[in-house]
Tab-separated table of C-alpha atoms and ligand atoms in Angstrom:
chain	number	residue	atom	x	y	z
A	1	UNK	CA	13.219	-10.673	-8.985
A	2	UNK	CA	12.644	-14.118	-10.574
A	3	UNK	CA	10.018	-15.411	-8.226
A	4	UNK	CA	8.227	-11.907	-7.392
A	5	UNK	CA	4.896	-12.540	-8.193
A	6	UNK	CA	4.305	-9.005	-8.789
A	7	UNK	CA	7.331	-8.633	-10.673
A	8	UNK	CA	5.488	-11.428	-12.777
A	9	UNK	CA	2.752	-9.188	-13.190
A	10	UNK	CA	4.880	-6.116	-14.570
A	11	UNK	CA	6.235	-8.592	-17.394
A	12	UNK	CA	2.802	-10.215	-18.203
A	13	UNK	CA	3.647	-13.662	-17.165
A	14	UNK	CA	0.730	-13.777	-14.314
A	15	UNK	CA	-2.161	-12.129	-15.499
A	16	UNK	CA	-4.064	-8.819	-14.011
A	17	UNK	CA	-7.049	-6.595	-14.217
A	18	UNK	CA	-5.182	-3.803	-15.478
A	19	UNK	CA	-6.365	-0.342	-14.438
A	20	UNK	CA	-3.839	1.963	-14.822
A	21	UNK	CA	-0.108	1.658	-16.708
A	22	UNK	CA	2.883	4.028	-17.659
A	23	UNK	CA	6.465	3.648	-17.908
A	24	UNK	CA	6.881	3.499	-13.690
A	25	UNK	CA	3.549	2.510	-12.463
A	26	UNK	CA	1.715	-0.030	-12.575
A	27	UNK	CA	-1.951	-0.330	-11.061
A	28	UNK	CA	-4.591	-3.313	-10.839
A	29	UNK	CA	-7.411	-5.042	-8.665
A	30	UNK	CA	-6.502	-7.178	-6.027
A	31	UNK	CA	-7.445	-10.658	-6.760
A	32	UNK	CA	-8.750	-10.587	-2.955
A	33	UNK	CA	-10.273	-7.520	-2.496
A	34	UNK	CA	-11.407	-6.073	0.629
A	35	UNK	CA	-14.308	-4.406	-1.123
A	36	UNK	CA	-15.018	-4.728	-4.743
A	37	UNK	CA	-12.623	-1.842	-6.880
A	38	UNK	CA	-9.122	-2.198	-4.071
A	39	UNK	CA	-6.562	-1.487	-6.170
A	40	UNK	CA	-3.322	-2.549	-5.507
A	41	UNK	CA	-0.040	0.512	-7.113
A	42	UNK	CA	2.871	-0.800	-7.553
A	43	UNK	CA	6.321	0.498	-9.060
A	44	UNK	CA	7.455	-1.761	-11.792
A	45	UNK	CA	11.012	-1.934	-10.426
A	46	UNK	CA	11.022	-4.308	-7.884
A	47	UNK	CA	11.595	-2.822	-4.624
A	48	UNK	CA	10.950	-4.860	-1.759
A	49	UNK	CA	9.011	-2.249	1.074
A	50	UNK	CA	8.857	1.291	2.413
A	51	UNK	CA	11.954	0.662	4.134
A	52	UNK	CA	13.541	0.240	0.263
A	53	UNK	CA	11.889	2.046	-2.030
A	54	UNK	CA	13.423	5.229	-3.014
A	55	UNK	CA	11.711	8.357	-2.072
A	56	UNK	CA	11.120	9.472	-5.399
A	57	UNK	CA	9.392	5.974	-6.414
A	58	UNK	CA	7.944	6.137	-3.578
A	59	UNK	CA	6.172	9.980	-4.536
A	60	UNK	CA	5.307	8.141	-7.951
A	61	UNK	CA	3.361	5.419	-6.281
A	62	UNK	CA	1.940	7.790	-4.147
A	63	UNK	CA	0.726	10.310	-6.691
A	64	UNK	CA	-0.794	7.238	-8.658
A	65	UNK	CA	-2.279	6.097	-5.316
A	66	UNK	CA	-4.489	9.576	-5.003
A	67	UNK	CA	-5.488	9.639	-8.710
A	68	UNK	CA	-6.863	5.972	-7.970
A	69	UNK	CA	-8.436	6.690	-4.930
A	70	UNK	CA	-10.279	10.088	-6.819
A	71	UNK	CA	-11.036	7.551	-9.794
A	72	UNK	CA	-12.480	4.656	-7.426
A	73	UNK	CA	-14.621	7.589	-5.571
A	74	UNK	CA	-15.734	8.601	-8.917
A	75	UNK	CA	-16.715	5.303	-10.586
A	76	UNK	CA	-18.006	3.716	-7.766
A	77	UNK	CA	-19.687	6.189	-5.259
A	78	UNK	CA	-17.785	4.820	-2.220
A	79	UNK	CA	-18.340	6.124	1.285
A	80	UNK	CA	-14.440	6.513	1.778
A	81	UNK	CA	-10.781	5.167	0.677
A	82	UNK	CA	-7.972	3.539	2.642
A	83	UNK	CA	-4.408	3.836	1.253
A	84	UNK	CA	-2.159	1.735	3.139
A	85	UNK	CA	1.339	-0.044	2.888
A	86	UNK	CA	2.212	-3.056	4.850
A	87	UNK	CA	5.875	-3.696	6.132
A	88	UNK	CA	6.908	-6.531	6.855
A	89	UNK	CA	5.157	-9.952	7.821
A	90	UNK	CA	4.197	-8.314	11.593
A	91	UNK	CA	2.255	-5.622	9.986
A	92	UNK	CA	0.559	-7.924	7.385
A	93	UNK	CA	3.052	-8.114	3.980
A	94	UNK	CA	2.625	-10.867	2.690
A	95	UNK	CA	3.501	-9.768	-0.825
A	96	UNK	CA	7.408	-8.738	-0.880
A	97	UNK	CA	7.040	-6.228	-3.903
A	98	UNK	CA	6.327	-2.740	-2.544
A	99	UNK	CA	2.284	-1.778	-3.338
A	100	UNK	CA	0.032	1.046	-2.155
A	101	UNK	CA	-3.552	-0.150	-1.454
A	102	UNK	CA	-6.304	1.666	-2.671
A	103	UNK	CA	-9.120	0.129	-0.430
A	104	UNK	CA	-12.880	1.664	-0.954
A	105	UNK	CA	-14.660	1.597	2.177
A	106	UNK	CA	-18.500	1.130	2.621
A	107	UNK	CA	-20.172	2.488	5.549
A	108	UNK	CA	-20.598	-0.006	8.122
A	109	UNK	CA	-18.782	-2.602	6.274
A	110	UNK	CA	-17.331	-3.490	9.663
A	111	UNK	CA	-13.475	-3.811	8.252
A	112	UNK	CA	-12.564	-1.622	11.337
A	113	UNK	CA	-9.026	-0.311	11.990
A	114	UNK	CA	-6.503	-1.094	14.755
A	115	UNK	CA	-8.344	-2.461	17.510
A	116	UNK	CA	-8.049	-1.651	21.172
A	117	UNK	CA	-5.749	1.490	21.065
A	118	UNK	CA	-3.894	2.330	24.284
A	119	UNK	CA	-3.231	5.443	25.604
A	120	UNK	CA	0.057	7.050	26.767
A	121	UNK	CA	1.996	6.838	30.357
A	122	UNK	CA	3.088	10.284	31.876
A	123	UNK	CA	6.543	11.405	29.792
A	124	UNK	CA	5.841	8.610	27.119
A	125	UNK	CA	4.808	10.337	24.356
A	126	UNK	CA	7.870	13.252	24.786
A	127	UNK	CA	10.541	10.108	25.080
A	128	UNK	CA	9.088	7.985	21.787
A	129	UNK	CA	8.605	11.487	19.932
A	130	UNK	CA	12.338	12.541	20.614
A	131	UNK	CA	13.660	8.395	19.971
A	132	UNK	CA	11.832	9.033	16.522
A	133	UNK	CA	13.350	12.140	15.994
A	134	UNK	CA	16.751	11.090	16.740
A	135	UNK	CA	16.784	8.524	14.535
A	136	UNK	CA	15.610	10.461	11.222
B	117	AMP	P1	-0.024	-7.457	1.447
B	117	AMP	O1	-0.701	-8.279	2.519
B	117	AMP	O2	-0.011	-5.983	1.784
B	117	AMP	O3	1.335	-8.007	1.073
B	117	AMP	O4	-0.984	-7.546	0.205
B	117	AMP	C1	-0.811	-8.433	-0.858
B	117	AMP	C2	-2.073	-8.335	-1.673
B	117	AMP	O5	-1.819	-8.883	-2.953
B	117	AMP	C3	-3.263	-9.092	-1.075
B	117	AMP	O6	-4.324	-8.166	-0.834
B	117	AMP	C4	-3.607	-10.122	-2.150
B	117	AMP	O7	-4.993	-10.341	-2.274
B	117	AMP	C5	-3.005	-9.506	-3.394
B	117	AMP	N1	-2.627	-10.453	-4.426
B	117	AMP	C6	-1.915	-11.599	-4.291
B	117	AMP	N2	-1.728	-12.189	-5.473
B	117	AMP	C7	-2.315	-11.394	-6.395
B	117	AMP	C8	-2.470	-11.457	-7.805
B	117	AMP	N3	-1.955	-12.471	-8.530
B	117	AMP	N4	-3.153	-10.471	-8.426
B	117	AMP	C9	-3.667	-9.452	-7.715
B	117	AMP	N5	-3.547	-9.328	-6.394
B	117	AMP	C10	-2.893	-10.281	-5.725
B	118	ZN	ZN1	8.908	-7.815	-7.572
């Protein structure tokens, strides 16, 4: 993809902080990071999201993804790791290269996680369950 920026990263023409690199994988610090050490996995084929990514790139990324977030726990003492993928502009993507984030947490460093959950109506939770299901 000619005007991926992350696809720019894989061939060197942006550059990165370069943590971790083989044949498939590539892994570097956000240039934004939530707390200092996110790293951002990527595969170096372009593949756009989760919806598109095969599942085996997807287990590469993945496996890459736990080996950072051991690393980052490691190097940096953190209190605890998010790995996340966003989908889509509605669920924050704003980068359309697929990339697992490797987000060290700090205790109390208030970067809290989907506010103002809801809970279920009677016979909600058995219909969305079975819709999900279905569609697998
Ligand atoms: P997302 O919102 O999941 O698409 O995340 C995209 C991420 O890419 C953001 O956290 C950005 O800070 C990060 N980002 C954007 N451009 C660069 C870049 N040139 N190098 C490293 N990270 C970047
Ligand atoms: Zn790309």
């Amino acid at each position: 993809m000619n005007d991926c920026i992350f696809c720019k990263i894989v061939k060197g023409d942006i550059p990165s902080t370069k943590v971790y690199e083989d044949e498939k994988i590539l892994a570097f610090l956000d240039i934004k990071p939530v707390n200092i050490g996110h790293v951002l996995v990527i595969p170096k084929e372009h593949f756009k999201d989760i919806y598109d990514i095969p599942e085996e790139t997807l287990a590469d990324i993945s496996k890459t993804a736990k080996r950072m977030s051991v690393a980052v726990k490691k190097a940096l003492g953190v209190d605890g790791i998010n790995v996340t993928v966003n989908n889509e502009p509605a669920a924050g993507q704003v980068i359309f290269h697929v990339h697992m984030h490797v987000i060290p947490r700090i205790k109390g460093d208030g970067f809290g996680l989907w506010h103002g959950r809801r809970d279920y109506r009677e016979g909600e939770a058995k219909e969305v369950a079975q819709k999900i299901s279905q569609a697998l």
